[in-house]
Short mmCIF file of C-alpha atoms in Angstrom, two decimals:
data_model
loop_
_atom_site.label_atom_id
_atom_site.label_comp_id
_atom_site.label_asym_id
_atom_site.label_seq_id
_atom_site.Cartn_x
_atom_site.Cartn_y
_atom_site.Cartn_z
CA UNK A 6 -2.97 6.67 24.95
CA UNK A 7 -0.83 9.83 23.61
CA UNK A 8 -1.42 10.71 20.18
CA UNK A 9 2.17 12.23 19.53
CA UNK A 10 2.92 10.89 16.04
CA UNK A 11 3.14 12.92 13.47
CA UNK A 12 1.48 12.37 9.23
CA UNK A 13 4.25 14.07 6.75
CA UNK A 14 2.32 14.79 3.36
CA UNK A 15 4.57 15.78 0.04
CA UNK A 16 3.56 18.88 -1.57
CA UNK A 17 4.70 19.26 -5.30
CA UNK A 18 2.77 22.20 -5.68
CA UNK A 19 0.24 24.32 -4.16
CA UNK A 20 -2.57 21.75 -5.01
CA UNK A 21 -0.98 19.07 -3.13
CA UNK A 22 -0.23 21.06 -0.52
CA UNK A 23 -3.88 22.26 0.07
CA UNK A 24 -4.80 18.43 -0.40
CA UNK A 25 -2.42 17.40 2.11
CA UNK A 26 -3.95 19.62 5.08
CA UNK A 27 -7.50 18.39 3.75
CA UNK A 28 -6.64 15.30 4.36
CA UNK A 29 -5.51 15.90 7.62
CA UNK A 30 -1.32 16.21 7.30
CA UNK A 31 0.56 16.94 10.74
CA UNK A 32 2.86 18.26 8.37
CA UNK A 33 4.18 18.90 4.96
CA UNK A 34 7.46 18.57 3.26
CA UNK A 35 8.24 20.46 -0.37
CA UNK A 36 11.10 21.01 -2.51
CA UNK A 37 12.68 24.22 -4.37
CA UNK A 38 13.96 24.57 -7.81
CA UNK A 39 17.33 22.57 -7.52
CA UNK A 40 18.82 20.78 -4.75
CA UNK A 41 16.14 18.21 -3.71
CA UNK A 42 15.60 14.91 -4.30
CA UNK A 43 12.86 15.65 -6.71
CA UNK A 44 14.62 18.42 -9.29
CA UNK A 45 13.15 17.10 -12.04
CA UNK A 46 9.73 17.28 -11.25
CA UNK A 47 7.55 19.65 -12.88
CA UNK A 48 5.84 20.70 -10.15
CA UNK A 49 8.69 22.30 -7.33
CA UNK A 50 7.60 25.53 -5.79
CA UNK A 51 9.92 28.61 -6.33
CA UNK A 52 12.17 30.66 -4.49
CA UNK A 53 9.09 33.40 -4.09
CA UNK A 54 6.95 30.67 -3.17
CA UNK A 55 8.28 29.90 0.41
CA UNK A 56 6.21 32.88 2.10
CA UNK A 57 3.17 31.49 0.70
CA UNK A 58 4.02 27.81 1.34
CA UNK A 59 4.76 28.89 5.37
CA UNK A 60 1.94 31.38 5.67
CA UNK A 61 -0.59 28.46 4.58
CA UNK A 62 0.94 26.18 6.85
CA UNK A 63 0.83 28.13 10.06
CA UNK A 64 -2.66 29.26 9.46
CA UNK A 65 -3.53 25.67 9.13
CA UNK A 66 -1.44 24.24 11.92
CA UNK A 67 1.17 22.37 10.24
CA UNK A 68 4.24 22.27 10.32
CA UNK A 69 6.73 22.60 6.93
CA UNK A 70 9.86 21.34 5.68
CA UNK A 71 11.99 22.37 3.31
CA UNK A 72 14.38 19.60 1.43
CA UNK A 73 17.88 20.18 0.69
CA UNK A 74 18.59 16.60 0.60
CA UNK A 75 21.16 16.15 -2.73
CA UNK A 76 24.90 15.60 -2.99
CA UNK A 77 26.37 19.49 -2.73
CA UNK A 78 28.90 20.70 -4.57
CA UNK A 79 31.01 24.30 -3.95
CA UNK A 80 29.56 25.72 -6.86
CA UNK A 81 25.60 24.70 -4.85
CA UNK A 82 27.11 26.60 -1.67
CA UNK A 83 25.65 29.89 -2.30
CA UNK A 84 22.25 29.09 -3.56
CA UNK A 85 21.98 26.49 -0.39
CA UNK A 86 22.51 29.80 1.73
CA UNK A 87 20.18 31.93 -0.45
CA UNK A 88 17.44 29.10 -0.13
CA UNK A 89 17.91 28.50 3.72
CA UNK A 90 17.86 32.23 4.87
CA UNK A 91 14.61 32.33 2.61
CA UNK A 92 13.34 29.21 4.76
CA UNK A 93 14.29 30.91 8.13
CA UNK A 94 12.75 34.72 7.00
CA UNK A 95 9.69 32.87 6.21
CA UNK A 96 9.39 30.93 9.42
CA UNK A 97 9.42 27.30 7.28
CA UNK A 98 9.84 24.60 10.74
CA UNK A 99 12.72 22.40 9.67
CA UNK A 100 15.33 21.53 6.78
CA UNK A 101 15.78 18.54 5.62
CA UNK A 102 19.58 18.04 4.68
CA UNK A 103 21.51 15.37 4.09
CA UNK A 104 25.43 16.78 2.72
CA UNK A 105 27.38 18.35 6.20
CA UNK A 106 27.77 22.21 4.58
CA UNK A 107 24.02 22.18 4.60
CA UNK A 108 23.38 20.97 8.12
CA UNK A 109 26.08 23.05 9.50
CA UNK A 110 24.58 26.57 7.51
CA UNK A 111 21.22 25.91 8.78
CA UNK A 112 22.28 25.34 12.49
CA UNK A 113 24.34 28.56 11.83
CA UNK A 114 21.39 30.26 11.26
CA UNK A 115 19.00 28.92 13.90
CA UNK A 116 17.44 26.44 11.94
CA UNK A 117 15.79 23.14 12.76
CA UNK A 118 17.30 20.04 10.90
CA UNK A 119 15.95 16.66 10.22
CA UNK A 120 18.64 13.95 8.63
CA UNK A 121 17.41 12.89 5.73
CA UNK A 122 17.35 9.00 4.09
CA UNK A 123 19.65 9.63 1.94
CA UNK A 124 22.48 9.33 4.44
CA UNK A 125 21.43 5.54 5.59
CA UNK A 126 21.09 5.87 9.42
CA UNK A 127 21.07 2.34 10.61
CA UNK A 128 21.95 2.21 13.61
CA UNK A 129 22.05 3.84 17.34
CA UNK A 130 25.89 4.88 16.97
CA UNK A 131 24.71 6.56 14.05
CA UNK A 132 21.50 8.22 15.90
CA UNK A 133 23.87 9.26 18.87
CA UNK A 134 26.37 11.46 16.17
CA UNK A 135 23.30 13.27 14.17
CA UNK A 136 21.91 14.32 17.47
CA UNK A 137 24.44 16.62 17.70
CA UNK A 138 23.08 18.32 14.68
CA UNK A 139 19.08 17.26 14.25
CA UNK A 140 16.19 16.54 16.11
CA UNK A 141 14.22 14.31 13.77
CA UNK A 142 16.37 11.45 11.62
CA UNK A 143 14.53 9.28 8.95
CA UNK A 144 15.91 6.08 9.47
CA UNK A 145 17.41 3.99 6.03
CA UNK A 146 14.30 1.95 3.94
CA UNK A 147 16.03 -1.04 4.15
CA UNK A 148 15.65 -1.92 8.29
CA UNK A 149 12.99 -4.26 9.80
CA UNK A 150 10.21 -3.37 12.37
CA UNK A 151 12.69 -5.07 14.57
CA UNK A 152 15.70 -2.90 13.98
CA UNK A 153 13.93 0.26 14.13
CA UNK A 154 12.04 -0.34 17.49
CA UNK A 155 15.80 -1.05 18.90
CA UNK A 156 16.90 1.69 17.72
CA UNK A 157 13.50 3.80 19.46
CA UNK A 158 13.91 1.91 22.66
CA UNK A 159 17.51 2.87 23.05
CA UNK A 160 16.73 6.52 22.64
CA UNK A 161 13.96 6.41 25.27
CA UNK A 162 16.43 4.41 27.65
CA UNK A 163 19.71 6.49 27.18
CA UNK A 164 17.77 9.54 27.04
CA UNK A 165 19.31 10.26 23.46
CA UNK A 166 18.30 14.25 22.85
CA UNK A 167 18.47 16.56 19.48
CA UNK A 168 20.05 20.48 19.57
CA UNK A 169 16.50 21.58 20.64
CA UNK A 170 16.40 19.56 24.03
CA UNK A 171 13.73 16.98 23.10
CA UNK A 172 13.82 13.06 22.71
CA UNK A 173 15.09 12.44 19.28
CA UNK A 174 11.88 12.00 17.14
CA UNK A 175 12.62 8.64 14.73
CA UNK A 176 10.89 9.00 11.11
CA UNK A 177 10.13 6.28 8.40
CA UNK A 178 8.63 6.46 4.96
CA UNK A 179 5.29 4.38 5.46
CA UNK A 180 3.77 4.46 1.64
CA UNK A 181 4.78 5.44 -1.53
CA UNK A 182 7.49 4.49 -4.28
CA UNK A 183 10.33 2.55 -3.33
CA UNK A 184 13.53 2.78 -5.09
CA UNK A 185 15.65 -0.53 -6.10
CA UNK A 186 19.08 1.35 -4.44
CA UNK A 187 19.74 1.63 -0.82
CA UNK A 188 18.03 4.54 0.35
CA UNK A 189 17.83 6.13 -2.97
CA UNK A 190 21.58 5.68 -3.64
CA UNK A 191 21.52 5.26 -7.02
CA UNK A 192 24.45 5.55 -10.07
CA UNK A 193 21.88 4.20 -13.01
CA UNK A 194 20.78 7.42 -14.39
CA UNK A 195 24.01 8.94 -14.15
CA UNK A 196 26.09 6.03 -15.46
CA UNK A 197 23.47 6.07 -18.46
CA UNK A 198 22.45 9.61 -18.92
CA UNK A 199 25.30 11.71 -17.27
CA UNK A 200 21.91 12.54 -15.04
CA UNK A 201 22.55 12.10 -11.49
CA UNK A 202 19.84 10.42 -9.43
CA UNK A 203 21.35 11.72 -6.01
CA UNK A 204 21.26 15.77 -7.20
CA UNK A 205 17.57 14.85 -7.91
CA UNK A 206 17.39 14.07 -11.72
CA UNK A 207 16.56 10.62 -12.32
CA UNK A 208 15.36 9.67 -14.88
CA UNK A 209 14.15 6.18 -13.60
CA UNK A 210 15.38 4.13 -16.25
CA UNK A 211 14.71 1.44 -13.57
CA UNK A 212 11.20 1.52 -14.28
CA UNK A 213 11.46 0.45 -17.80
CA UNK A 214 11.28 -3.24 -18.98
CA UNK A 215 14.77 -5.08 -20.48
CA UNK A 216 16.12 -7.84 -22.36
CA UNK A 217 18.38 -10.18 -21.38
CA UNK A 218 21.31 -11.40 -24.04
CA UNK A 219 22.89 -14.21 -23.98
CA UNK A 220 26.58 -13.04 -24.69
CA UNK A 221 28.14 -16.36 -25.99
CA UNK A 222 25.61 -16.81 -29.40
CA UNK A 223 23.47 -13.48 -29.27
CA UNK A 224 20.18 -14.62 -28.07
CA UNK A 225 18.24 -11.80 -26.76
CA UNK A 226 15.13 -12.81 -24.29
CA UNK A 227 11.96 -10.22 -22.83
CA UNK A 228 11.45 -10.38 -19.74
CA UNK A 229 7.97 -10.83 -19.19
CA UNK A 230 5.40 -9.85 -17.13
CA UNK A 231 7.90 -8.24 -14.51
CA UNK A 232 10.09 -4.95 -14.44
CA UNK A 233 13.29 -6.26 -12.95
CA UNK A 234 14.82 -2.85 -11.44
CA UNK A 235 11.67 -1.55 -10.73
CA UNK A 236 10.19 -2.12 -6.97
CA UNK A 237 6.46 -2.06 -5.94
CA UNK A 238 5.06 0.56 -3.92
CA UNK A 239 5.45 0.46 -0.31
CA UNK A 240 2.41 0.30 1.62
CA UNK A 241 2.09 -0.20 5.54
CA UNK A 242 -1.14 0.73 6.37
CA UNK A 243 -2.07 -3.24 6.92
CA UNK A 244 0.09 -3.73 9.60
CA UNK A 245 0.11 0.16 11.22
CA UNK A 246 -0.50 -1.00 14.28
CA UNK A 247 2.91 -2.85 14.36
CA UNK A 248 4.80 0.40 12.68
CA UNK A 249 3.47 2.33 15.36
CA UNK A 250 4.49 -0.14 18.41
CA UNK A 251 7.91 -0.04 16.69
CA UNK A 252 8.16 3.60 18.63
CA UNK A 253 8.48 5.88 15.60
CA UNK A 254 6.79 9.10 15.72
CA UNK A 255 6.69 10.68 12.08
CA UNK A 256 4.93 8.72 9.44
CA UNK A 257 6.44 9.99 5.90
CA UNK A 258 4.34 9.73 2.47
CA UNK A 259 6.51 9.36 -0.63
CA UNK A 260 4.73 11.64 -3.18
CA UNK A 261 5.82 15.02 -4.15
CA UNK A 262 5.65 14.42 -8.08
CA UNK A 263 1.99 12.95 -8.06
CA UNK A 264 -1.06 14.65 -8.39
CA UNK A 265 -3.21 16.45 -5.63
CA UNK A 266 -5.46 13.25 -5.59
CA UNK A 267 -2.85 11.12 -4.55
CA UNK A 268 -2.00 13.25 -1.83
CA UNK A 269 -5.61 13.41 -0.56
CA UNK A 270 -6.66 9.88 -0.83
CA UNK A 271 -3.64 8.11 0.99
CA UNK A 272 -3.17 11.17 3.92
CA UNK A 273 -6.91 10.59 4.58
CA UNK A 274 -6.49 7.15 5.04
CA UNK A 275 -3.41 6.54 7.00
CA UNK A 276 -4.77 9.94 9.26
CA UNK A 277 -7.98 7.45 9.60
CA UNK A 278 -5.74 4.71 10.52
CA UNK A 279 -3.49 6.21 13.03
CA UNK A 280 -6.31 7.68 14.99
CA UNK A 281 -8.12 4.42 14.87
CA UNK A 282 -4.77 3.39 16.58
CA UNK A 283 -5.14 5.31 19.61
CA UNK A 284 -8.98 4.92 19.37
CA UNK A 285 -8.18 1.37 19.97
CA UNK A 286 -10.24 0.73 16.94
CA UNK A 287 -8.10 -0.11 14.62
CA UNK A 288 -8.30 -3.59 12.68
CA UNK A 289 -7.12 -5.62 9.64
CA UNK A 290 -10.73 -5.42 8.10
CA UNK A 291 -10.40 -1.62 7.96
CA UNK A 292 -7.15 -1.49 6.95
CA UNK A 293 -7.90 -3.77 3.78
CA UNK A 294 -11.16 -1.00 2.91
CA UNK A 295 -8.10 1.52 3.24
CA UNK A 296 -5.88 -0.25 1.03
CA UNK A 297 -8.57 -0.51 -1.63
CA UNK A 298 -9.40 3.09 -1.37
CA UNK A 299 -5.72 3.66 -2.31
CA UNK A 300 -5.53 1.23 -5.23
CA UNK A 301 -7.63 4.49 -6.70
CA UNK A 302 -4.71 6.63 -7.02
CA UNK A 303 -1.28 6.09 -8.54
CA UNK A 304 0.83 2.68 -7.43
CA UNK A 305 2.57 0.21 -9.21
CA UNK A 306 1.15 -2.40 -6.74
CA UNK A 307 2.08 -2.88 -2.95
CA UNK A 308 4.04 -4.42 -0.96
CA UNK A 309 5.44 -4.18 2.63
CA UNK A 310 8.77 -3.34 2.00
CA UNK A 311 11.55 -4.45 4.54
CA UNK A 312 9.67 -3.72 7.30
CA UNK A 313 8.73 -7.38 7.81
CA UNK A 314 12.03 -8.85 7.59
CA UNK A 315 11.85 -9.68 4.13
CA UNK A 316 14.67 -10.43 2.09
CA UNK A 317 14.15 -9.69 -1.60
CA UNK A 318 12.17 -6.67 -3.10
CA UNK A 319 9.02 -7.55 -4.95
CA UNK A 320 8.92 -5.78 -8.95
CA UNK A 321 6.16 -4.53 -10.43
CA UNK A 322 4.65 -5.98 -13.61
CA UNK A 323 3.82 -2.71 -15.33
CA UNK A 324 5.55 0.57 -16.62
CA UNK A 325 3.09 2.89 -14.91
CA UNK A 326 0.54 2.89 -12.65
CA UNK A 327 -1.64 0.48 -11.41
CA UNK A 328 -4.67 2.63 -9.85
CA UNK A 329 -7.66 1.26 -10.58
CA UNK A 330 -9.32 4.76 -11.19
CA UNK A 331 -7.77 7.12 -13.98
CA UNK A 332 -8.51 10.84 -14.45
CA UNK A 333 -9.82 12.32 -17.77
CA UNK A 334 -8.81 15.72 -18.34
CA UNK A 335 -12.19 17.94 -19.26
CA UNK A 336 -11.84 21.78 -18.80
CA UNK A 337 -11.39 24.80 -16.09
CA UNK A 338 -13.12 26.64 -13.90
CA UNK A 339 -14.72 29.81 -15.18
CA UNK A 340 -17.26 30.67 -12.10
CA UNK A 341 -18.77 30.31 -8.92
CA UNK A 342 -22.14 31.20 -7.79
CA UNK A 343 -22.03 32.00 -3.92
CA UNK A 344 -26.01 32.47 -3.92
CA UNK A 345 -26.76 29.04 -5.13
CA UNK A 346 -23.59 26.88 -4.95
CA UNK A 347 -22.90 26.39 -8.34
CA UNK A 348 -19.64 25.81 -10.21
CA UNK A 349 -19.10 26.84 -13.46
CA UNK A 350 -16.76 25.36 -16.27
CA UNK A 351 -15.80 25.43 -19.57
CA UNK A 352 -15.31 22.22 -21.78
CA UNK A 353 -12.93 22.05 -22.99
CA UNK A 354 -12.41 18.49 -24.32
CA UNK A 355 -14.67 15.11 -24.39
CA UNK A 356 -18.09 15.06 -22.95
CA UNK A 357 -19.47 15.38 -18.85
CA UNK A 358 -22.64 13.56 -17.86
CA UNK A 359 -25.22 13.28 -15.57
CA UNK A 360 -24.16 10.66 -12.56
CA UNK A 361 -20.43 11.12 -13.98
CA UNK A 362 -17.98 11.04 -10.41
CA UNK A 363 -15.36 14.05 -11.10
CA UNK A 364 -12.63 15.43 -9.43
CA UNK A 365 -11.69 19.38 -9.11
CA UNK A 366 -8.18 20.32 -8.48
CA UNK A 367 -6.70 23.75 -7.93
CA UNK A 368 -3.91 25.25 -5.85
CA UNK A 369 -6.40 27.13 -3.58
CA UNK A 370 -8.83 24.35 -3.84
CA UNK A 371 -6.97 21.61 -3.03
CA UNK A 372 -9.31 18.50 -3.94
CA UNK A 373 -13.24 18.10 -4.44
CA UNK A 374 -14.23 14.68 -5.39
CA UNK A 375 -18.22 14.50 -6.12
CA UNK A 376 -21.19 12.96 -8.31
CA UNK A 377 -22.96 15.19 -10.60
CA UNK A 378 -26.12 15.14 -9.87
CA UNK A 379 -27.27 18.28 -11.77
CA UNK A 380 -25.93 19.45 -15.02
CA UNK A 381 -27.16 23.05 -16.47
CA UNK A 382 -25.73 24.92 -19.48
CA UNK A 383 -27.30 28.38 -21.33
CA UNK A 384 -29.89 25.34 -22.60
CA UNK A 385 -31.19 24.80 -19.07
CA UNK A 386 -30.73 21.38 -17.34
CA UNK A 387 -29.01 18.83 -19.42
CA UNK A 388 -28.31 15.02 -19.78
CA UNK A 389 -24.89 15.93 -21.22
CA UNK A 390 -22.35 18.98 -21.70
CA UNK A 391 -19.94 18.81 -24.48
CA UNK A 392 -17.03 20.47 -25.68
CA UNK A 393 -17.38 24.02 -25.56
CA UNK A 394 -19.74 24.45 -23.31
CA UNK A 395 -20.44 26.47 -20.08
CA UNK A 396 -21.95 24.09 -17.20
CA UNK A 397 -23.02 24.31 -14.18
CA UNK A 398 -22.49 21.76 -11.44
CA UNK A 399 -24.07 21.73 -7.68
CA UNK A 400 -20.83 22.07 -5.65
CA UNK A 401 -20.90 23.15 -1.68
CA UNK A 402 -17.10 24.58 -1.84
CA UNK A 403 -15.82 27.36 -3.65
CA UNK A 404 -13.93 26.99 -7.08
CA UNK A 405 -11.50 28.96 -9.19
CA UNK A 406 -10.82 30.42 -12.57
CA UNK A 407 -7.64 28.05 -12.12
CA UNK A 408 -9.32 25.21 -11.12
CA UNK A 409 -8.92 21.80 -13.12
CA UNK A 410 -12.12 19.34 -14.21
CA UNK A 411 -11.23 15.66 -14.47
CA UNK A 412 -13.89 12.78 -14.94
CA UNK A 413 -13.09 9.82 -12.95
CA UNK A 414 -13.18 6.65 -15.14
CA UNK A 415 -12.30 3.24 -14.26
CA UNK A 416 -8.51 1.84 -15.50
CA UNK A 417 -10.52 -0.49 -17.46
CA UNK A 418 -11.98 1.90 -20.00
#
């Protein structure tokens, strides 16, 4: 069977970019400062980072997509051109866009364009229209797989091609956060805080707990155990065979605001699932194992979205993550001794013991997960390193001074 499916992973920073590559991503998508749907995130790249992002992706044979998919005003047009020109010069693969001004300018300088889910494409006629400008189209998140398959079947039957001359590729989200609004078009944050979600500045007030007020008598009731506007996270791994049977060719993972351990874990699981599908070894039992693994990283609980025809959303019962594991910050990398394969760390808080599970993240390191089998300080082999200690840990991968060390603990602790 032809392996023509692309796994597309989020990169909120260089550590997540490396994590996506380590996890087996075929492509990554990222934002620069303003004008992307995660503009409020602390992990966005800068304009000066674009050449380095492009370089890393090229070295690893990974496609790179720059998101410029917000609502655009007249005063944004100069920066749109500046960012697009920088992407073109660096060799970024494509621009993800929603506004016609961005689409038109990207096409005018010869950049490949992908149509963002913000456009809310839900039918084949819209696909035909946007095929005039784009090679890849992200469908609205509210479609069922039956509707998706009808679109992909028509693309093949009618040979609908993009500007490159290739058949239009259809992309859908397969994992991550879902917004209560239609394909992310929400005005709640703008209404309450003058901070537009459609400009990438959502404050996520839908993720909060609310009370219901009886307007006749003023009685208030807390809505217990359900955050009525906060959807559970999308997870398709336990019906990924149906997703792939629908004819989509790009599987997009949400999460530019999440940590590198999330990016690596989720990417690894979908990489394994896609490979198993093409090998003919995909099973529901394997999917259950992958799903359980993804429960260890950030999630609000899982549901299937609207792909299986469900009419109503499933709401989470917590304000934050339901991950079964938590990471506890311990300290920073100090040195790596190549001859003996030992990473040295300064413990800045808490303590580290033999047998602890640890997570190491960094801009060049990406993600390392391992168990501490040996622990050394200036006193020699020890059972525990405490705050202020320089400790050595046996590692088969290089760590750097910028790397952060975490202890992984059960969420119940």
